[in-house]
Amino acid sequence: MDKQEISNNKNSQEKIDEISTNINKKYDKSEWKNIMDMTQNNYANMLKRLTGRSKISNMILIYYSIFLIVATLTARYFNDIYDSYLSEYFNIIISIIILAYSLVINNANYSLRIYNLDKSLDELKNLKREIEERTLEEIREKYNEITGRTERRKDIDFFRTIRGQAKLYGLNVVTKKINRNKKCYNEEKCKKIMKYLSELRIYRLYLQIIAELIWHTLLFISPILIFLLCFVIKKIG
């Protein structure tokens, strides 16, 4: 066995030992409360994300269905000022979008996921309230039970949690430094937040938020633009 292989084995064993230490580490009630605070914030952000996407998806289905009816009636009764051929082409595209969003909603199963997440969030809040009445072993088992049957958070949920904490402690999420004219009154907490920030791809997450906003904006203004375009094309044609 050469030196490189021995070194690799040693590093692997060190990582295994570190993981084992973290798993077996015993927290006191104060640390458990901090852990549950973080998890609660993550669940709250997950709930906002899922609820928002569910509402937007359903709204798009209703909005586009109404547009199809209006566009069809307009092409039928006002074909002298409204381009019915162009409208028919766009109606097919709109129908495909409606079908796609129907499949997304069915596969995403938002209602069940929101219900389960809301249930886990309530149980976690109850566990926090009862933390002084329970033993550390009971706290650990109940916490693992709740988190074990709850879907995992996305990076965007964790980012929103950390961004809220960074704002609270006067930290800049982009530079990962304390803002000017601000002073961190809990140095240990600030270091932990900056550590979390260093593990996240901040610019990528901001781009994801902006891209999602642009996509939803385009979805809402597209039917209006299509409707007006059919009038303009007919007039200049």
PDB file of N, CA and C in Angstrom, residues 58-151:
ATOM      1  N   ASN A  58     -53.025  27.258  -9.652  1.00  0.00           N
ATOM      2  CA  ASN A  58     -54.485  27.237  -9.784  1.00  0.00           C
ATOM      3  C   ASN A  58     -55.006  28.514 -10.438  1.00  0.00           C
ATOM      4  N   MET A  59     -54.374  29.644 -10.085  1.00  0.00           N
ATOM      5  CA  MET A  59     -54.789  30.913 -10.664  1.00  0.00           C
ATOM      6  C   MET A  59     -54.512  30.945 -12.171  1.00  0.00           C
ATOM      7  N   ILE A  60     -53.374  30.391 -12.564  1.00  0.00           N
ATOM      8  CA  ILE A  60     -53.020  30.353 -13.987  1.00  0.00           C
ATOM      9  C   ILE A  60     -54.021  29.488 -14.761  1.00  0.00           C
ATOM     10  N   LEU A  61     -54.416  28.359 -14.191  1.00  0.00           N
ATOM     11  CA  LEU A  61     -55.400  27.491 -14.834  1.00  0.00           C
ATOM     12  C   LEU A  61     -56.721  28.230 -15.067  1.00  0.00           C
ATOM     13  N   ILE A  62     -57.195  28.928 -14.043  1.00  0.00           N
ATOM     14  CA  ILE A  62     -58.459  29.675 -14.161  1.00  0.00           C
ATOM     15  C   ILE A  62     -58.314  30.821 -15.154  1.00  0.00           C
ATOM     16  N   TYR A  63     -57.226  31.567 -15.021  1.00  0.00           N
ATOM     17  CA  TYR A  63     -56.959  32.731 -15.870  1.00  0.00           C
ATOM     18  C   TYR A  63     -56.883  32.336 -17.347  1.00  0.00           C
ATOM     19  N   TYR A  64     -56.125  31.286 -17.639  1.00  0.00           N
ATOM     20  CA  TYR A  64     -55.950  30.859 -19.024  1.00  0.00           C
ATOM     21  C   TYR A  64     -57.225  30.224 -19.584  1.00  0.00           C
ATOM     22  N   SER A  65     -57.991  29.549 -18.751  1.00  0.00           N
ATOM     23  CA  SER A  65     -59.260  28.965 -19.206  1.00  0.00           C
ATOM     24  C   SER A  65     -60.247  30.063 -19.590  1.00  0.00           C
ATOM     25  N   ILE A  66     -60.310  31.121 -18.764  1.00  0.00           N
ATOM     26  CA  ILE A  66     -61.177  32.263 -19.081  1.00  0.00           C
ATOM     27  C   ILE A  66     -60.716  32.938 -20.370  1.00  0.00           C
ATOM     28  N   PHE A  67     -59.390  33.074 -20.510  1.00  0.00           N
ATOM     29  CA  PHE A  67     -58.857  33.705 -21.730  1.00  0.00           C
ATOM     30  C   PHE A  67     -59.254  32.912 -22.985  1.00  0.00           C
ATOM     31  N   LEU A  68     -59.191  31.587 -22.906  1.00  0.00           N
ATOM     32  CA  LEU A  68     -59.570  30.752 -24.053  1.00  0.00           C
ATOM     33  C   LEU A  68     -61.020  30.999 -24.463  1.00  0.00           C
ATOM     34  N   ILE A  69     -61.896  31.109 -23.475  1.00  0.00           N
ATOM     35  CA  ILE A  69     -63.311  31.355 -23.768  1.00  0.00           C
ATOM     36  C   ILE A  69     -63.500  32.728 -24.399  1.00  0.00           C
ATOM     37  N   VAL A  70     -62.858  33.743 -23.794  1.00  0.00           N
ATOM     38  CA  VAL A  70     -62.983  35.118 -24.308  1.00  0.00           C
ATOM     39  C   VAL A  70     -62.407  35.221 -25.717  1.00  0.00           C
ATOM     40  N   ALA A  71     -61.224  34.626 -25.939  1.00  0.00           N
ATOM     41  CA  ALA A  71     -60.587  34.689 -27.261  1.00  0.00           C
ATOM     42  C   ALA A  71     -61.431  33.991 -28.321  1.00  0.00           C
ATOM     43  N   THR A  72     -62.008  32.863 -27.974  1.00  0.00           N
ATOM     44  CA  THR A  72     -62.844  32.110 -28.918  1.00  0.00           C
ATOM     45  C   THR A  72     -64.099  32.897 -29.286  1.00  0.00           C
ATOM     46  N   LEU A  73     -64.754  33.490 -28.282  1.00  0.00           N
ATOM     47  CA  LEU A  73     -65.962  34.281 -28.535  1.00  0.00           C
ATOM     48  C   LEU A  73     -65.654  35.542 -29.339  1.00  0.00           C
ATOM     49  N   THR A  74     -64.521  36.166 -29.029  1.00  0.00           N
ATOM     50  CA  THR A  74     -64.124  37.381 -29.758  1.00  0.00           C
ATOM     51  C   THR A  74     -63.850  37.067 -31.224  1.00  0.00           C
ATOM     52  N   ALA A  75     -63.157  35.971 -31.481  1.00  0.00           N
ATOM     53  CA  ALA A  75     -62.879  35.554 -32.863  1.00  0.00           C
ATOM     54  C   ALA A  75     -64.163  35.194 -33.604  1.00  0.00           C
ATOM     55  N   ARG A  76     -65.151  34.691 -32.886  1.00  0.00           N
ATOM     56  CA  ARG A  76     -66.426  34.281 -33.507  1.00  0.00           C
ATOM     57  C   ARG A  76     -67.302  35.469 -33.850  1.00  0.00           C
ATOM     58  N   TYR A  77     -67.405  36.447 -32.963  1.00  0.00           N
ATOM     59  CA  TYR A  77     -68.362  37.546 -33.149  1.00  0.00           C
ATOM     60  C   TYR A  77     -67.733  38.866 -33.604  1.00  0.00           C
ATOM     61  N   PHE A  78     -66.400  38.969 -33.511  1.00  0.00           N
ATOM     62  CA  PHE A  78     -65.735  40.216 -33.923  1.00  0.00           C
ATOM     63  C   PHE A  78     -64.596  39.931 -34.899  1.00  0.00           C
ATOM     64  N   ASN A  79     -64.832  38.992 -35.813  1.00  0.00           N
ATOM     65  CA  ASN A  79     -63.762  38.593 -36.736  1.00  0.00           C
ATOM     66  C   ASN A  79     -63.395  39.674 -37.738  1.00  0.00           C
ATOM     67  N   ASP A  80     -64.207  40.735 -37.812  1.00  0.00           N
ATOM     68  CA  ASP A  80     -63.879  41.845 -38.715  1.00  0.00           C
ATOM     69  C   ASP A  80     -62.779  42.745 -38.148  1.00  0.00           C
ATOM     70  N   ILE A  81     -62.586  42.699 -36.820  1.00  0.00           N
ATOM     71  CA  ILE A  81     -61.536  43.521 -36.190  1.00  0.00           C
ATOM     72  C   ILE A  81     -60.545  42.667 -35.392  1.00  0.00           C
ATOM     73  N   TYR A  82     -60.769  41.370 -35.371  1.00  0.00           N
ATOM     74  CA  TYR A  82     -59.944  40.455 -34.564  1.00  0.00           C
ATOM     75  C   TYR A  82     -59.469  39.306 -35.441  1.00  0.00           C
ATOM     76  N   ASP A  83     -58.151  39.070 -35.462  1.00  0.00           N
ATOM     77  CA  ASP A  83     -57.575  38.037 -36.332  1.00  0.00           C
ATOM     78  C   ASP A  83     -57.874  36.643 -35.763  1.00  0.00           C
ATOM     79  N   SER A  84     -58.843  35.964 -36.337  1.00  0.00           N
ATOM     80  CA  SER A  84     -59.283  34.661 -35.822  1.00  0.00           C
ATOM     81  C   SER A  84     -58.259  33.560 -36.079  1.00  0.00           C
ATOM     82  N   TYR A  85     -57.505  33.655 -37.191  1.00  0.00           N
ATOM     83  CA  TYR A  85     -56.506  32.628 -37.509  1.00  0.00           C
ATOM     84  C   TYR A  85     -55.345  32.673 -36.514  1.00  0.00           C
ATOM     85  N   LEU A  86     -54.862  33.883 -36.239  1.00  0.00           N
ATOM     86  CA  LEU A  86     -53.778  34.037 -35.257  1.00  0.00           C
ATOM     87  C   LEU A  86     -54.262  33.646 -33.862  1.00  0.00           C
ATOM     88  N   SER A  87     -55.499  34.004 -33.555  1.00  0.00           N
ATOM     89  CA  SER A  87     -56.080  33.653 -32.260  1.00  0.00           C
ATOM     90  C   SER A  87     -56.167  32.138 -32.092  1.00  0.00           C
ATOM     91  N   GLU A  88     -56.547  31.446 -33.180  1.00  0.00           N
ATOM     92  CA  GLU A  88     -56.648  29.993 -33.112  1.00  0.00           C
ATOM     93  C   GLU A  88     -55.286  29.355 -32.830  1.00  0.00           C
ATOM     94  N   TYR A  89     -54.238  29.908 -33.446  1.00  0.00           N
ATOM     95  CA  TYR A  89     -52.878  29.412 -33.228  1.00  0.00           C
ATOM     96  C   TYR A  89     -52.469  29.574 -31.758  1.00  0.00           C
ATOM     97  N   PHE A  90     -52.706  30.759 -31.209  1.00  0.00           N
ATOM     98  CA  PHE A  90     -52.332  31.003 -29.811  1.00  0.00           C
ATOM     99  C   PHE A  90     -53.214  30.211 -28.842  1.00  0.00           C
ATOM    100  N   ASN A  91     -54.454  29.964 -29.224  1.00  0.00           N
ATOM    101  CA  ASN A  91     -55.342  29.166 -28.370  1.00  0.00           C
ATOM    102  C   ASN A  91     -54.813  27.744 -28.179  1.00  0.00           C
ATOM    103  N   ILE A  92     -54.189  27.220 -29.232  1.00  0.00           N
ATOM    104  CA  ILE A  92     -53.589  25.882 -29.136  1.00  0.00           C
ATOM    105  C   ILE A  92     -52.437  25.898 -28.138  1.00  0.00           C
ATOM    106  N   ILE A  93     -51.602  26.951 -28.217  1.00  0.00           N
ATOM    107  CA  ILE A  93     -50.470  27.078 -27.280  1.00  0.00           C
ATOM    108  C   ILE A  93     -50.968  27.221 -25.850  1.00  0.00           C
ATOM    109  N   ILE A  94     -52.008  28.048 -25.668  1.00  0.00           N
ATOM    110  CA  ILE A  94     -52.582  28.238 -24.336  1.00  0.00           C
ATOM    111  C   ILE A  94     -53.142  26.919 -23.799  1.00  0.00           C
ATOM    112  N   SER A  95     -53.765  26.136 -24.671  1.00  0.00           N
ATOM    113  CA  SER A  95     -54.315  24.834 -24.264  1.00  0.00           C
ATOM    114  C   SER A  95     -53.208  23.894 -23.794  1.00  0.00           C
ATOM    115  N   ILE A  96     -52.061  23.946 -24.471  1.00  0.00           N
ATOM    116  CA  ILE A  96     -50.915  23.120 -24.070  1.00  0.00           C
ATOM    117  C   ILE A  96     -50.402  23.549 -22.692  1.00  0.00           C
ATOM    118  N   ILE A  97     -50.352  24.874 -22.448  1.00  0.00           N
ATOM    119  CA  ILE A  97     -49.905  25.393 -21.147  1.00  0.00           C
ATOM    120  C   ILE A  97     -50.862  24.945 -20.043  1.00  0.00           C
ATOM    121  N   ILE A  98     -52.166  25.004 -20.332  1.00  0.00           N
ATOM    122  CA  ILE A  98     -53.163  24.566 -19.344  1.00  0.00           C
ATOM    123  C   ILE A  98     -52.973  23.090 -19.021  1.00  0.00           C
ATOM    124  N   LEU A  99     -52.753  22.285 -20.060  1.00  0.00           N
ATOM    125  CA  LEU A  99     -52.529  20.846 -19.854  1.00  0.00           C
ATOM    126  C   LEU A  99     -51.277  20.605 -19.020  1.00  0.00           C
ATOM    127  N   ALA A 100     -50.204  21.339 -19.347  1.00  0.00           N
ATOM    128  CA  ALA A 100     -48.935  21.183 -18.624  1.00  0.00           C
ATOM    129  C   ALA A 100     -49.105  21.536 -17.149  1.00  0.00           C
ATOM    130  N   TYR A 101     -49.789  22.653 -16.863  1.00  0.00           N
ATOM    131  CA  TYR A 101     -49.980  23.057 -15.473  1.00  0.00           C
ATOM    132  C   TYR A 101     -50.914  22.115 -14.726  1.00  0.00           C
ATOM    133  N   SER A 102     -51.873  21.529 -15.431  1.00  0.00           N
ATOM    134  CA  SER A 102     -52.746  20.533 -14.799  1.00  0.00           C
ATOM    135  C   SER A 102     -51.939  19.321 -14.355  1.00  0.00           C
ATOM    136  N   LEU A 103     -51.016  18.891 -15.217  1.00  0.00           N
ATOM    137  CA  LEU A 103     -50.153  17.749 -14.872  1.00  0.00           C
ATOM    138  C   LEU A 103     -49.214  18.096 -13.720  1.00  0.00           C
ATOM    139  N   VAL A 104     -48.694  19.327 -13.739  1.00  0.00           N
ATOM    140  CA  VAL A 104     -47.789  19.767 -12.662  1.00  0.00           C
ATOM    141  C   VAL A 104     -48.507  19.750 -11.321  1.00  0.00           C
ATOM    142  N   ILE A 105     -49.735  20.275 -11.296  1.00  0.00           N
ATOM    143  CA  ILE A 105     -50.499  20.331 -10.055  1.00  0.00           C
ATOM    144  C   ILE A 105     -50.810  18.927  -9.542  1.00  0.00           C
ATOM    145  N   ASN A 106     -51.198  18.046 -10.465  1.00  0.00           N
ATOM    146  CA  ASN A 106     -51.514  16.671 -10.053  1.00  0.00           C
ATOM    147  C   ASN A 106     -50.287  15.942  -9.521  1.00  0.00           C
ATOM    148  N   ASN A 107     -49.154  16.104 -10.212  1.00  0.00           N
ATOM    149  CA  ASN A 107     -47.930  15.410  -9.789  1.00  0.00           C
ATOM    150  C   ASN A 107     -47.318  16.029  -8.528  1.00  0.00           C
ATOM    151  N   ALA A 108     -47.449  17.337  -8.396  1.00  0.00           N
ATOM    152  CA  ALA A 108     -46.872  18.023  -7.226  1.00  0.00           C
ATOM    153  C   ALA A 108     -47.639  17.685  -5.946  1.00  0.00           C
ATOM    154  N   ASN A 109     -48.918  17.378  -6.080  1.00  0.00           N
ATOM    155  CA  ASN A 109     -49.747  16.995  -4.920  1.00  0.00           C
ATOM    156  C   ASN A 109     -49.629  18.022  -3.797  1.00  0.00           C
ATOM    157  N   TYR A 110     -49.830  19.302  -4.158  1.00  0.00           N
ATOM    158  CA  TYR A 110     -49.629  20.393  -3.210  1.00  0.00           C
ATOM    159  C   TYR A 110     -50.500  20.266  -1.955  1.00  0.00           C
ATOM    160  N   SER A 111     -51.757  19.910  -2.131  1.00  0.00           N
ATOM    161  CA  SER A 111     -52.684  19.880  -0.985  1.00  0.00           C
ATOM    162  C   SER A 111     -52.195  18.941   0.113  1.00  0.00           C
ATOM    163  N   LEU A 112     -51.792  17.722  -0.273  1.00  0.00           N
ATOM    164  CA  LEU A 112     -51.321  16.752   0.712  1.00  0.00           C
ATOM    165  C   LEU A 112     -50.011  17.194   1.347  1.00  0.00           C
ATOM    166  N   ARG A 113     -49.104  17.725   0.543  1.00  0.00           N
ATOM    167  CA  ARG A 113     -47.809  18.173   1.063  1.00  0.00           C
ATOM    168  C   ARG A 113     -47.973  19.333   2.036  1.00  0.00           C
ATOM    169  N   ILE A 114     -48.861  20.266   1.711  1.00  0.00           N
ATOM    170  CA  ILE A 114     -49.118  21.403   2.592  1.00  0.00           C
ATOM    171  C   ILE A 114     -49.740  20.934   3.897  1.00  0.00           C
ATOM    172  N   TYR A 115     -50.667  19.988   3.800  1.00  0.00           N
ATOM    173  CA  TYR A 115     -51.316  19.443   5.007  1.00  0.00           C
ATOM    174  C   TYR A 115     -50.279  18.763   5.916  1.00  0.00           C
ATOM    175  N   ASN A 116     -49.442  17.912   5.340  1.00  0.00           N
ATOM    176  CA  ASN A 116     -48.432  17.192   6.128  1.00  0.00           C
ATOM    177  C   ASN A 116     -47.413  18.142   6.750  1.00  0.00           C
ATOM    178  N   LEU A 117     -47.021  19.143   5.969  1.00  0.00           N
ATOM    179  CA  LEU A 117     -46.036  20.115   6.463  1.00  0.00           C
ATOM    180  C   LEU A 117     -46.625  20.969   7.582  1.00  0.00           C
ATOM    181  N   ASP A 118     -47.871  21.371   7.417  1.00  0.00           N
ATOM    182  CA  ASP A 118     -48.551  22.154   8.448  1.00  0.00           C
ATOM    183  C   ASP A 118     -48.687  21.353   9.738  1.00  0.00           C
ATOM    184  N   LYS A 119     -48.978  20.060   9.594  1.00  0.00           N
ATOM    185  CA  LYS A 119     -49.091  19.167  10.752  1.00  0.00           C
ATOM    186  C   LYS A 119     -47.748  19.047  11.478  1.00  0.00           C
ATOM    187  N   SER A 120     -46.667  18.855  10.712  1.00  0.00           N
ATOM    188  CA  SER A 120     -45.324  18.748  11.307  1.00  0.00           C
ATOM    189  C   SER A 120     -44.926  20.040  12.006  1.00  0.00           C
ATOM    190  N   LEU A 121     -45.295  21.166  11.411  1.00  0.00           N
ATOM    191  CA  LEU A 121     -44.972  22.463  11.998  1.00  0.00           C
ATOM    192  C   LEU A 121     -45.682  22.651  13.331  1.00  0.00           C
ATOM    193  N   ASP A 122     -46.945  22.254  13.404  1.00  0.00           N
ATOM    194  CA  ASP A 122     -47.695  22.356  14.661  1.00  0.00           C
ATOM    195  C   ASP A 122     -47.094  21.446  15.738  1.00  0.00           C
ATOM    196  N   GLU A 123     -46.709  20.235  15.348  1.00  0.00           N
ATOM    197  CA  GLU A 123     -46.110  19.294  16.307  1.00  0.00           C
ATOM    198  C   GLU A 123     -44.763  19.806  16.820  1.00  0.00           C
ATOM    199  N   LEU A 124     -44.016  20.446  15.927  1.00  0.00           N
ATOM    200  CA  LEU A 124     -42.719  20.999  16.333  1.00  0.00           C
ATOM    201  C   LEU A 124     -42.912  22.153  17.319  1.00  0.00           C
ATOM    202  N   LYS A 125     -43.918  22.979  17.078  1.00  0.00           N
ATOM    203  CA  LYS A 125     -44.221  24.080  18.003  1.00  0.00           C
ATOM    204  C   LYS A 125     -44.634  23.537  19.372  1.00  0.00           C
ATOM    205  N   ASN A 126     -45.444  22.475  19.354  1.00  0.00           N
ATOM    206  CA  ASN A 126     -45.863  21.857  20.616  1.00  0.00           C
ATOM    207  C   ASN A 126     -44.663  21.279  21.370  1.00  0.00           C
ATOM    208  N   LEU A 127     -43.737  20.666  20.629  1.00  0.00           N
ATOM    209  CA  LEU A 127     -42.540  20.103  21.253  1.00  0.00           C
ATOM    210  C   LEU A 127     -41.695  21.196  21.900  1.00  0.00           C
ATOM    211  N   LYS A 128     -41.599  22.350  21.235  1.00  0.00           N
ATOM    212  CA  LYS A 128     -40.849  23.476  21.804  1.00  0.00           C
ATOM    213  C   LYS A 128     -41.486  23.954  23.105  1.00  0.00           C
ATOM    214  N   ARG A 129     -42.834  24.000  23.121  1.00  0.00           N
ATOM    215  CA  ARG A 129     -43.523  24.456  24.333  1.00  0.00           C
ATOM    216  C   ARG A 129     -43.352  23.479  25.495  1.00  0.00           C
ATOM    217  N   GLU A 130     -43.189  22.198  25.158  1.00  0.00           N
ATOM    218  CA  GLU A 130     -43.085  21.159  26.192  1.00  0.00           C
ATOM    219  C   GLU A 130     -41.632  20.783  26.503  1.00  0.00           C
ATOM    220  N   ILE A 131     -40.688  21.551  25.991  1.00  0.00           N
ATOM    221  CA  ILE A 131     -39.282  21.158  26.076  1.00  0.00           C
ATOM    222  C   ILE A 131     -38.795  21.024  27.520  1.00  0.00           C
ATOM    223  N   GLU A 132     -39.307  21.863  28.422  1.00  0.00           N
ATOM    224  CA  GLU A 132     -38.862  21.800  29.816  1.00  0.00           C
ATOM    225  C   GLU A 132     -39.483  20.617  30.559  1.00  0.00           C
ATOM    226  N   GLU A 133     -40.573  20.083  30.026  1.00  0.00           N
ATOM    227  CA  GLU A 133     -41.275  18.980  30.691  1.00  0.00           C
ATOM    228  C   GLU A 133     -40.780  17.620  30.223  1.00  0.00           C
ATOM    229  N   ARG A 134     -39.967  17.593  29.163  1.00  0.00           N
ATOM    230  CA  ARG A 134     -39.506  16.328  28.585  1.00  0.00           C
ATOM    231  C   ARG A 134     -38.032  16.095  28.885  1.00  0.00           C
ATOM    232  N   THR A 135     -37.652  14.826  28.840  1.00  0.00           N
ATOM    233  CA  THR A 135     -36.232  14.487  28.974  1.00  0.00           C
ATOM    234  C   THR A 135     -35.543  14.695  27.630  1.00  0.00           C
ATOM    235  N   LEU A 136     -34.205  14.746  27.652  1.00  0.00           N
ATOM    236  CA  LEU A 136     -33.438  14.941  26.417  1.00  0.00           C
ATOM    237  C   LEU A 136     -33.689  13.796  25.431  1.00  0.00           C
ATOM    238  N   GLU A 137     -33.822  12.600  25.954  1.00  0.00           N
ATOM    239  CA  GLU A 137     -34.068  11.438  25.097  1.00  0.00           C
ATOM    240  C   GLU A 137     -35.427  11.543  24.418  1.00  0.00           C
ATOM    241  N   GLU A 138     -36.445  11.993  25.162  1.00  0.00           N
ATOM    242  CA  GLU A 138     -37.786  12.168  24.591  1.00  0.00           C
ATOM    243  C   GLU A 138     -37.788  13.260  23.529  1.00  0.00           C
ATOM    244  N   ILE A 139     -37.050  14.321  23.801  1.00  0.00           N
ATOM    245  CA  ILE A 139     -36.957  15.425  22.836  1.00  0.00           C
ATOM    246  C   ILE A 139     -36.317  14.947  21.542  1.00  0.00           C
ATOM    247  N   ARG A 140     -35.202  14.227  21.689  1.00  0.00           N
ATOM    248  CA  ARG A 140     -34.490  13.731  20.508  1.00  0.00           C
ATOM    249  C   ARG A 140     -35.367  12.783  19.692  1.00  0.00           C
ATOM    250  N   GLU A 141     -36.038  11.853  20.354  1.00  0.00           N
ATOM    251  CA  GLU A 141     -36.870  10.876  19.653  1.00  0.00           C
ATOM    252  C   GLU A 141     -38.037  11.541  18.945  1.00  0.00           C
ATOM    253  N   LYS A 142     -38.705  12.476  19.627  1.00  0.00           N
ATOM    254  CA  LYS A 142     -39.851  13.164  19.024  1.00  0.00           C
ATOM    255  C   LYS A 142     -39.412  14.040  17.860  1.00  0.00           C
ATOM    256  N   TYR A 143     -38.291  14.736  18.027  1.00  0.00           N
ATOM    257  CA  TYR A 143     -37.773  15.586  16.949  1.00  0.00           C
ATOM    258  C   TYR A 143     -37.420  14.742  15.725  1.00  0.00           C
ATOM    259  N   ASN A 144     -36.736  13.628  15.933  1.00  0.00           N
ATOM    260  CA  ASN A 144     -36.375  12.749  14.823  1.00  0.00           C
ATOM    261  C   ASN A 144     -37.613  12.143  14.154  1.00  0.00           C
ATOM    262  N   GLU A 145     -38.638  11.882  14.960  1.00  0.00           N
ATOM    263  CA  GLU A 145     -39.886  11.350  14.405  1.00  0.00           C
ATOM    264  C   GLU A 145     -40.548  12.374  13.487  1.00  0.00           C
ATOM    265  N   ILE A 146     -40.594  13.627  13.930  1.00  0.00           N
ATOM    266  CA  ILE A 146     -41.225  14.694  13.135  1.00  0.00           C
ATOM    267  C   ILE A 146     -40.452  14.940  11.844  1.00  0.00           C
ATOM    268  N   THR A 147     -39.142  15.122  11.979  1.00  0.00           N
ATOM    269  CA  THR A 147     -38.332  15.439  10.794  1.00  0.00           C
ATOM    270  C   THR A 147     -38.210  14.244   9.848  1.00  0.00           C
ATOM    271  N   GLY A 148     -38.298  13.023  10.414  1.00  0.00           N
ATOM    272  CA  GLY A 148     -38.162  11.827   9.584  1.00  0.00           C
ATOM    273  C   GLY A 148     -39.300  11.634   8.611  1.00  0.00           C
ATOM    274  N   ARG A 149     -40.503  12.108   8.954  1.00  0.00           N
ATOM    275  CA  ARG A 149     -41.653  11.922   8.065  1.00  0.00           C
ATOM    276  C   ARG A 149     -42.047  13.206   7.332  1.00  0.00           C
ATOM    277  N   THR A 150     -41.204  14.209   7.446  1.00  0.00           N
ATOM    278  CA  THR A 150     -41.459  15.481   6.762  1.00  0.00           C
ATOM    279  C   THR A 150     -40.495  15.617   5.582  1.00  0.00           C
ATOM    280  N   GLU A 151     -40.996  16.131   4.458  1.00  0.00           N
ATOM    281  CA  GLU A 151     -40.138  16.266   3.281  1.00  0.00           C
ATOM    282  C   GLU A 151     -38.981  17.217   3.551  1.00  0.00           C
TER     283      GLU A 151
END
